XYZ file of C-alpha atoms in Angstrom:
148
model
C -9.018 -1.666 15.047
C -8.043 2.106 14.167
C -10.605 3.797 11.288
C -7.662 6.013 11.053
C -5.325 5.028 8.917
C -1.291 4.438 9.926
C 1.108 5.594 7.802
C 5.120 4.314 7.349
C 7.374 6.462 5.789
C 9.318 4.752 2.778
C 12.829 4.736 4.704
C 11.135 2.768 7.229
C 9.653 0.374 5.150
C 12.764 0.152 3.297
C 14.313 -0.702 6.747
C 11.697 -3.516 7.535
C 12.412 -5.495 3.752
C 15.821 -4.714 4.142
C 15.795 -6.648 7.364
C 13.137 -9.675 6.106
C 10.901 -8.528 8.257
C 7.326 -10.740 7.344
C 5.663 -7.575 5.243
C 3.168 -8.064 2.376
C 3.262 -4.684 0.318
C -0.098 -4.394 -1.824
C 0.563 -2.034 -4.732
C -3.045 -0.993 -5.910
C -2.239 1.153 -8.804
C -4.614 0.805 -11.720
C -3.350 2.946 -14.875
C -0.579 4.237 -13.613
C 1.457 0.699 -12.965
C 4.425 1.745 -14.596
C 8.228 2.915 -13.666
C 9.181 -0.156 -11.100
C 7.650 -1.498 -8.165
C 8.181 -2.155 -4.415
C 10.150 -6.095 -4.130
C 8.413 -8.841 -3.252
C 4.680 -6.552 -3.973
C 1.145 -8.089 -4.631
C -0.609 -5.964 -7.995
C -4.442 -5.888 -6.882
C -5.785 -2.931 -8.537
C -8.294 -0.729 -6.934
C -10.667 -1.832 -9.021
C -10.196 -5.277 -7.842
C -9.845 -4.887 -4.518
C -13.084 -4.704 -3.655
C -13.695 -8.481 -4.729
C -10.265 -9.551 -3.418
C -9.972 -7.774 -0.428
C -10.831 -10.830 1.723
C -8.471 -13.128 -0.090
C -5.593 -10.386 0.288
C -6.296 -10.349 4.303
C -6.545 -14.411 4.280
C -3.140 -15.063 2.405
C -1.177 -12.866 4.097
C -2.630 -13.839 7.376
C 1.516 -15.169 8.240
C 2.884 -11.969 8.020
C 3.307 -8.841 10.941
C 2.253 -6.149 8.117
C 0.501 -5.399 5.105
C 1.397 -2.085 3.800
C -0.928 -0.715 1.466
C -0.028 1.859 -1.856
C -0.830 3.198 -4.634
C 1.044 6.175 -6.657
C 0.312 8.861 -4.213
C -1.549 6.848 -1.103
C -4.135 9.755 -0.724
C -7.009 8.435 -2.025
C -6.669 4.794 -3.689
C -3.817 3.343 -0.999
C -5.782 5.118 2.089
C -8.953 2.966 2.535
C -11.228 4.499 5.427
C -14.884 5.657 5.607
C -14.768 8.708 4.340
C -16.719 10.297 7.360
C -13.326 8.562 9.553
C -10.682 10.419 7.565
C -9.556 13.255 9.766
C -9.748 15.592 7.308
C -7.942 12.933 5.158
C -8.903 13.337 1.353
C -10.479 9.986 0.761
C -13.231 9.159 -2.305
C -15.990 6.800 -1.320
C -14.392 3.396 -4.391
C -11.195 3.867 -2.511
C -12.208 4.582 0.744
C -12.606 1.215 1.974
C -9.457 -0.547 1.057
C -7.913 0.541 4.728
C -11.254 -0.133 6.234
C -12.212 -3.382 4.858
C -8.764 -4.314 5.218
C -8.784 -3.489 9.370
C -11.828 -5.176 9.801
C -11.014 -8.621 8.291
C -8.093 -8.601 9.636
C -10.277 -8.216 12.899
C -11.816 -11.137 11.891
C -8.976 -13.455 12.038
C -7.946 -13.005 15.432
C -4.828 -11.046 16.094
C -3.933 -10.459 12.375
C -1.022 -8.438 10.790
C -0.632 -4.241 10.975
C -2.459 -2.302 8.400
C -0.314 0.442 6.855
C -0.874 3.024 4.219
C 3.038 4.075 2.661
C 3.359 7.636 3.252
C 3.701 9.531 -0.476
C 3.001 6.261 -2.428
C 5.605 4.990 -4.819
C 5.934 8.527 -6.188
C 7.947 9.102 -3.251
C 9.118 5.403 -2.755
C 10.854 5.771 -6.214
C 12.370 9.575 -5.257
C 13.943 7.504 -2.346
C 14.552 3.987 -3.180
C 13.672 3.586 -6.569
C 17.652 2.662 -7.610
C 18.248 0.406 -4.581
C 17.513 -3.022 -6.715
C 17.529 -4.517 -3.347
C 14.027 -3.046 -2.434
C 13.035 -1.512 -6.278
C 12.415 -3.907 -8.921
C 12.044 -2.774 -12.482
C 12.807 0.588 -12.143
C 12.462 2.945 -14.913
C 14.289 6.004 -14.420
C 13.256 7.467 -17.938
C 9.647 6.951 -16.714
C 10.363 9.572 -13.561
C 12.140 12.123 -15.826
C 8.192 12.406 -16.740
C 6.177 14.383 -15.398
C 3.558 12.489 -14.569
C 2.195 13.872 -10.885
């Protein structure tokens, strides 16, 4: 399993729901869960995720992906040691999302893909936020915002 973390862009990930392709998306936003959401997601805020982290990897054991995200996947969506990074801005709370996440999934066997969405929803919503095929609940007053 890979300490660093792999990233999908949004268009692919659009792609892969877009096809039914067997992809759990875990939105991890605390706060700032507002202005729509991925289809299908999971809500397991950060500060959650440390006491459901095992539970996440268990139930979606059936599926070829997770994809984690929060608004920006920098800090709470990436989940490595911080010392594994690359360079990769990373805070020790959210730092072990990806980790803990690769190495349950280590302990199931051969166990879904661990992804971290490249941009978060911020740029999930720039791209697919009015495709109501992929987007649900999308507030485009919310993004007229500033808010990042």
């Amino acid at each position: 399993m890979s300490a660093v973390p792999q990233f999908v862009k949004p268009k692919e990930l659009a792609q892969w729901l877009k096809a039914k392709e067997q992809v759990a998306i875990i939105d991890v936003r605390d706060d700032d869960y507002a202005g729509g959401a991925i289809k299908g997601h999971t809500h397991v805020p950060s500060a959650k995720f440390p006491d459901t982290v095992a539970s996440v990897i268990s139930d979606n054991q059936n599926k070829d992906k997770i994809i984690f995200h929060c608004s920006l996947s920098q800090q709470r969506g990436p989940k490595g040691r911080p010392s594994q990074m690359n360079g990769m801005q990373a805070h020790p709370p959210a730092a072990r999302m990806y980790q803990e996440a690769q190495n349950l999934t280590g302990q199931y066997g051969k166990g879904p893909q661990i992804y971290i969405l490249e941009g978060g929803f911020v740029q999930w919503q720039r791209e697919f936020g009015k495709d109501a095929e992929v987007t649900a609940q999308y507030d485009e007053a919310y993004w007229q915002e500033d808010h990042f």
